[in-house]
Amino acid sequence: AAAIRTHLEVEGVQDAAVKALSSLSASADSEPSASAVYCRTAVLEQGGLEAAVLAAAAHATKPQIALYAARVVGHLAQGSADAAKEAVRVGAVPAMVGAIRASPADADVAAKCCTALANLFVGGAGADADGDANADNGSGTFNLAGGTTTTVSTQRPSAFVAKVAEAMVLDRVPEVAVGVLQAGHSGVAGQEACEGACALLSNIASMGQPEACRAVGAEMGLNSVLAQYPQESTQTIARRALSALVGSYE
């Protein structure tokens, strides 16, 4: 984290540092080991999340840096209210949006940035600012095509995630997500990008902003995903997103 702040303009340092933070914050298990939890906590406490966002914002046109920075945000935000709140505070939303817009043809960047943004809802949905739990109406965790994990949340929105959804609308995130669905990406990376965008739209819509998603053509984009990808996981995520647009869940 210190290396990122000290050498913010040096691409090689940024690339190596965000890769290291990504490795430290990652866990392939739904229930991370004690060592994985320790590493994630250390990254968060030592300012690694903020440093990753700084790197992404400073090097938005460098796909490799943006991709690994997005992984840091996604890894830490998933399942951690503190990390989700910190990510929003340090500007993760505009940084991820900027990275997608800077590399519109890069499916890997789109996939990781959309998943990172979707995971902000996952970490923040379990408790509001006062720590009150919210009722779960059937959230689902999915392994995306490229191996990334995300959750499509159908919990009643807490005050925090409702504000996140509002902020994302202001940052035109629904429009960016629909753009990913319409970008014509192909292969496994393209499928993962579409899955991430579907999860993101689903979470924004179910957390109080379905009209904002419909207004930018989300329904058409989601239906195009259903037509393009027959895989069960992709179909499930897209259908959940469509259901969220009308306020019901499958």
Short mmCIF file of C-alpha atoms in Angstrom, two decimals:
data_model
loop_
_atom_site.label_atom_id
_atom_site.label_comp_id
_atom_site.label_asym_id
_atom_site.label_seq_id
_atom_site.Cartn_x
_atom_site.Cartn_y
_atom_site.Cartn_z
CA ALA A 1 0.00 0.00 0.00
CA ALA A 2 2.83 2.37 0.88
CA ALA A 3 4.55 1.63 -2.44
CA ILE A 4 1.41 2.60 -4.35
CA ARG A 5 1.14 5.94 -2.55
CA THR A 6 4.85 6.72 -2.80
CA HIS A 7 5.25 5.80 -6.47
CA LEU A 8 1.79 6.56 -7.81
CA GLU A 9 3.06 7.56 -11.27
CA VAL A 10 5.34 4.53 -11.74
CA GLU A 11 3.37 1.96 -13.71
CA GLY A 12 5.64 -0.98 -12.89
CA VAL A 13 5.38 -0.38 -9.15
CA GLN A 14 1.60 -0.01 -9.35
CA ASP A 15 1.24 -3.21 -11.34
CA ALA A 16 3.33 -5.28 -8.92
CA ALA A 17 1.72 -3.76 -5.84
CA VAL A 18 -1.91 -4.29 -6.86
CA LYS A 19 -1.11 -7.88 -7.88
CA ALA A 20 0.32 -8.48 -4.42
CA LEU A 21 -2.72 -6.92 -2.73
CA SER A 22 -5.00 -9.01 -4.91
CA SER A 23 -3.24 -12.20 -3.85
CA LEU A 24 -3.34 -11.24 -0.18
CA SER A 25 -7.02 -10.40 -0.26
CA ALA A 26 -8.16 -13.41 -2.30
CA SER A 27 -9.75 -16.60 -1.10
CA ALA A 28 -11.26 -19.32 -3.25
CA ASP A 29 -13.39 -20.66 -0.38
CA SER A 30 -16.86 -19.53 0.61
CA GLU A 31 -15.63 -19.81 4.19
CA PRO A 32 -12.07 -18.40 4.16
CA SER A 33 -9.42 -19.99 6.34
CA ALA A 34 -8.05 -18.21 9.38
CA SER A 35 -4.94 -17.20 7.46
CA ALA A 36 -7.04 -15.78 4.60
CA VAL A 37 -9.12 -13.77 7.05
CA TYR A 38 -5.93 -12.49 8.68
CA CYS A 39 -4.52 -11.39 5.31
CA ARG A 40 -7.74 -9.65 4.28
CA THR A 41 -7.95 -7.86 7.61
CA ALA A 42 -4.32 -6.76 7.35
CA VAL A 43 -4.82 -5.41 3.82
CA LEU A 44 -7.85 -3.43 4.96
CA GLU A 45 -6.25 -2.11 8.17
CA GLN A 46 -3.03 -1.10 6.39
CA GLY A 47 -4.87 0.94 3.79
CA GLY A 48 -4.58 -1.57 0.97
CA LEU A 49 -8.13 -1.03 -0.24
CA GLU A 50 -7.70 2.72 -0.55
CA ALA A 51 -4.32 2.21 -2.23
CA ALA A 52 -5.85 -0.14 -4.82
CA VAL A 53 -8.54 2.42 -5.62
CA LEU A 54 -5.87 5.10 -5.97
CA ALA A 55 -3.95 2.90 -8.40
CA ALA A 56 -7.07 2.21 -10.47
CA ALA A 57 -7.96 5.89 -10.64
CA ALA A 58 -4.43 6.97 -11.51
CA HIS A 59 -3.96 4.28 -14.17
CA ALA A 60 -7.49 3.76 -15.51
CA THR A 61 -6.13 3.32 -19.04
CA LYS A 62 -3.84 0.47 -17.94
CA PRO A 63 -6.09 -2.62 -18.00
CA GLN A 64 -3.80 -4.85 -15.94
CA ILE A 65 -3.65 -2.38 -13.04
CA ALA A 66 -7.38 -1.71 -13.16
CA LEU A 67 -8.15 -5.43 -13.27
CA TYR A 68 -6.12 -6.32 -10.18
CA ALA A 69 -7.33 -3.25 -8.30
CA ALA A 70 -10.90 -4.34 -9.02
CA ARG A 71 -10.08 -7.78 -7.65
CA VAL A 72 -8.91 -6.21 -4.40
CA VAL A 73 -12.16 -4.25 -4.08
CA GLY A 74 -14.27 -7.28 -4.95
CA HIS A 75 -12.42 -9.67 -2.64
CA LEU A 76 -12.54 -7.36 0.36
CA ALA A 77 -16.08 -6.03 -0.10
CA GLN A 78 -17.73 -9.42 -0.40
CA GLY A 79 -19.00 -10.37 3.03
CA SER A 80 -17.53 -7.40 4.93
CA ALA A 81 -19.63 -4.37 5.80
CA ASP A 82 -16.56 -2.46 6.98
CA ALA A 83 -14.72 -3.09 3.71
CA ALA A 84 -17.78 -2.20 1.62
CA LYS A 85 -18.20 1.09 3.48
CA GLU A 86 -14.49 1.86 3.16
CA ALA A 87 -14.57 1.10 -0.57
CA VAL A 88 -17.41 3.55 -1.10
CA ARG A 89 -15.70 6.17 1.08
CA VAL A 90 -12.42 6.06 -0.88
CA GLY A 91 -14.07 6.31 -4.29
CA ALA A 92 -14.26 2.74 -5.54
CA VAL A 93 -17.43 3.40 -7.53
CA PRO A 94 -16.09 6.15 -9.82
CA ALA A 95 -12.74 4.34 -10.07
CA MET A 96 -14.37 1.13 -11.33
CA VAL A 97 -16.63 3.05 -13.71
CA GLY A 98 -13.63 4.95 -15.05
CA ALA A 99 -11.72 1.72 -15.65
CA ILE A 100 -14.58 0.16 -17.64
CA ARG A 101 -14.99 3.30 -19.74
CA ALA A 102 -11.25 3.56 -20.38
CA SER A 103 -11.05 -0.02 -21.75
CA PRO A 104 -14.46 -0.70 -23.32
CA ALA A 105 -13.16 -3.60 -25.41
CA ASP A 106 -11.51 -5.40 -22.47
CA ALA A 107 -13.89 -8.07 -21.18
CA ASP A 108 -11.63 -8.99 -18.25
CA VAL A 109 -11.65 -5.43 -16.91
CA ALA A 110 -15.42 -5.20 -17.35
CA ALA A 111 -15.93 -8.51 -15.56
CA LYS A 112 -13.79 -7.70 -12.55
CA CYS A 113 -15.02 -4.11 -12.18
CA CYS A 114 -18.70 -5.08 -12.46
CA THR A 115 -18.19 -7.87 -9.93
CA ALA A 116 -16.38 -5.51 -7.56
CA LEU A 117 -19.27 -3.04 -7.75
CA ALA A 118 -21.84 -5.81 -7.26
CA ASN A 119 -19.96 -7.04 -4.20
CA LEU A 120 -20.27 -3.65 -2.51
CA PHE A 121 -23.91 -4.57 -1.94
CA VAL A 122 -22.98 -8.00 -0.60
CA GLY A 123 -20.77 -6.67 2.15
CA GLY A 124 -23.10 -3.86 3.10
CA ALA A 125 -26.41 -5.71 2.92
CA GLY A 126 -26.07 -7.73 6.10
CA ALA A 127 -26.23 -4.81 8.51
CA ASP A 128 -27.11 -1.16 8.47
CA ALA A 129 -25.22 1.63 10.22
CA ASP A 130 -26.60 0.47 13.57
CA GLY A 131 -25.80 -3.18 12.96
CA ASP A 132 -29.39 -4.36 12.49
CA ALA A 133 -29.76 -7.45 10.36
CA ASN A 134 -31.94 -7.36 7.27
CA ALA A 135 -34.28 -10.10 6.15
CA ASP A 136 -32.96 -12.29 3.35
CA ASN A 137 -35.44 -13.18 0.62
CA GLY A 138 -33.22 -15.63 -1.24
CA SER A 139 -29.77 -14.22 -1.98
CA GLY A 140 -27.60 -16.47 -4.14
CA THR A 141 -23.84 -16.82 -4.52
CA PHE A 142 -22.53 -17.64 -7.98
CA ASN A 143 -19.22 -18.79 -9.41
CA LEU A 144 -18.86 -16.77 -12.60
CA ALA A 145 -17.44 -18.11 -15.84
CA GLY A 146 -13.92 -16.86 -15.14
CA GLY A 147 -13.79 -18.19 -11.57
CA THR A 148 -14.79 -15.00 -9.76
CA THR A 149 -17.48 -15.27 -7.07
CA THR A 150 -20.29 -12.80 -6.52
CA THR A 151 -23.66 -12.69 -4.78
CA VAL A 152 -26.97 -11.50 -6.13
CA SER A 153 -28.64 -10.01 -3.08
CA THR A 154 -32.40 -9.92 -2.52
CA GLN A 155 -32.27 -8.62 1.01
CA ARG A 156 -34.36 -5.65 1.98
CA PRO A 157 -32.08 -2.65 1.51
CA SER A 158 -30.34 -1.28 4.57
CA ALA A 159 -29.74 2.46 4.81
CA PHE A 160 -26.18 1.92 3.60
CA VAL A 161 -26.90 -0.14 0.50
CA ALA A 162 -29.81 2.11 -0.43
CA LYS A 163 -27.35 5.02 -0.45
CA VAL A 164 -24.88 2.94 -2.47
CA ALA A 165 -27.57 2.28 -5.07
CA GLU A 166 -28.40 5.99 -5.22
CA ALA A 167 -24.73 6.90 -5.60
CA MET A 168 -24.31 4.36 -8.40
CA VAL A 169 -27.24 5.86 -10.27
CA LEU A 170 -25.62 9.30 -9.98
CA ASP A 171 -22.36 7.83 -11.31
CA ARG A 172 -24.36 6.29 -14.19
CA VAL A 173 -23.41 2.75 -13.22
CA PRO A 174 -26.60 1.19 -14.66
CA GLU A 175 -25.76 2.75 -18.03
CA VAL A 176 -22.21 1.39 -17.84
CA ALA A 177 -23.47 -2.09 -16.91
CA VAL A 178 -25.90 -2.14 -19.82
CA GLY A 179 -23.03 -1.03 -22.05
CA VAL A 180 -21.08 -4.10 -20.94
CA LEU A 181 -24.04 -6.32 -21.88
CA GLN A 182 -24.18 -4.70 -25.32
CA ALA A 183 -20.42 -4.62 -25.97
CA GLY A 184 -20.32 -7.89 -27.90
CA HIS A 185 -17.64 -9.50 -25.72
CA SER A 186 -17.00 -13.17 -26.52
CA GLY A 187 -15.48 -16.24 -24.91
CA VAL A 188 -15.25 -17.04 -21.23
CA ALA A 189 -14.19 -13.49 -20.38
CA GLY A 190 -17.19 -12.13 -22.26
CA GLN A 191 -19.54 -14.46 -20.43
CA GLU A 192 -18.04 -13.45 -17.08
CA ALA A 193 -18.37 -9.77 -17.99
CA CYS A 194 -22.06 -10.26 -18.79
CA GLU A 195 -22.61 -12.23 -15.59
CA GLY A 196 -20.95 -9.51 -13.53
CA ALA A 197 -23.03 -6.81 -15.21
CA CYS A 198 -26.20 -8.86 -14.63
CA ALA A 199 -25.37 -9.26 -10.93
CA LEU A 200 -24.64 -5.54 -10.67
CA LEU A 201 -27.93 -4.53 -12.30
CA SER A 202 -29.81 -7.02 -10.14
CA ASN A 203 -28.34 -5.59 -6.96
CA ILE A 204 -28.95 -1.96 -7.96
CA ALA A 205 -32.54 -2.70 -8.95
CA SER A 206 -33.36 -4.77 -5.88
CA MET A 207 -31.87 -2.11 -3.60
CA GLY A 208 -34.38 0.52 -4.63
CA GLN A 209 -33.41 1.66 -8.13
CA PRO A 210 -35.28 -0.51 -10.65
CA GLU A 211 -36.55 2.48 -12.64
CA ALA A 212 -33.01 3.79 -13.16
CA CYS A 213 -32.03 0.41 -14.59
CA ARG A 214 -35.06 0.16 -16.85
CA ALA A 215 -34.51 3.70 -18.12
CA VAL A 216 -31.15 2.79 -19.68
CA GLY A 217 -32.34 -0.35 -21.43
CA ALA A 218 -31.49 -2.99 -18.85
CA GLU A 219 -34.37 -5.27 -19.87
CA MET A 220 -33.22 -5.44 -23.48
CA GLY A 221 -29.62 -6.03 -22.44
CA LEU A 222 -30.56 -8.81 -20.02
CA ASN A 223 -32.73 -10.52 -22.62
CA SER A 224 -29.79 -10.45 -25.04
CA VAL A 225 -27.70 -12.29 -22.43
CA LEU A 226 -30.41 -14.94 -22.07
CA ALA A 227 -30.36 -15.43 -25.84
CA GLN A 228 -26.56 -15.56 -26.08
CA TYR A 229 -25.56 -17.73 -23.11
CA PRO A 230 -27.44 -20.98 -22.42
CA GLN A 231 -25.34 -21.87 -19.38
CA GLU A 232 -27.47 -22.39 -16.26
CA SER A 233 -25.56 -20.01 -13.99
CA THR A 234 -25.71 -17.17 -16.53
CA GLN A 235 -29.40 -17.78 -17.15
CA THR A 236 -30.11 -17.71 -13.41
CA ILE A 237 -28.28 -14.44 -12.79
CA ALA A 238 -29.92 -12.74 -15.78
CA ARG A 239 -33.40 -13.92 -14.78
CA ARG A 240 -32.87 -12.68 -11.24
CA ALA A 241 -31.92 -9.31 -12.64
CA LEU A 242 -35.03 -9.21 -14.82
CA SER A 243 -37.15 -10.12 -11.81
CA ALA A 244 -35.52 -7.34 -9.78
CA LEU A 245 -36.52 -4.83 -12.45
CA VAL A 246 -40.18 -5.52 -11.66
CA GLY A 247 -39.74 -6.08 -7.93
CA SER A 248 -40.08 -9.87 -7.77
CA TYR A 249 -37.53 -12.65 -7.39
CA GLU A 250 -37.23 -16.09 -8.92
#
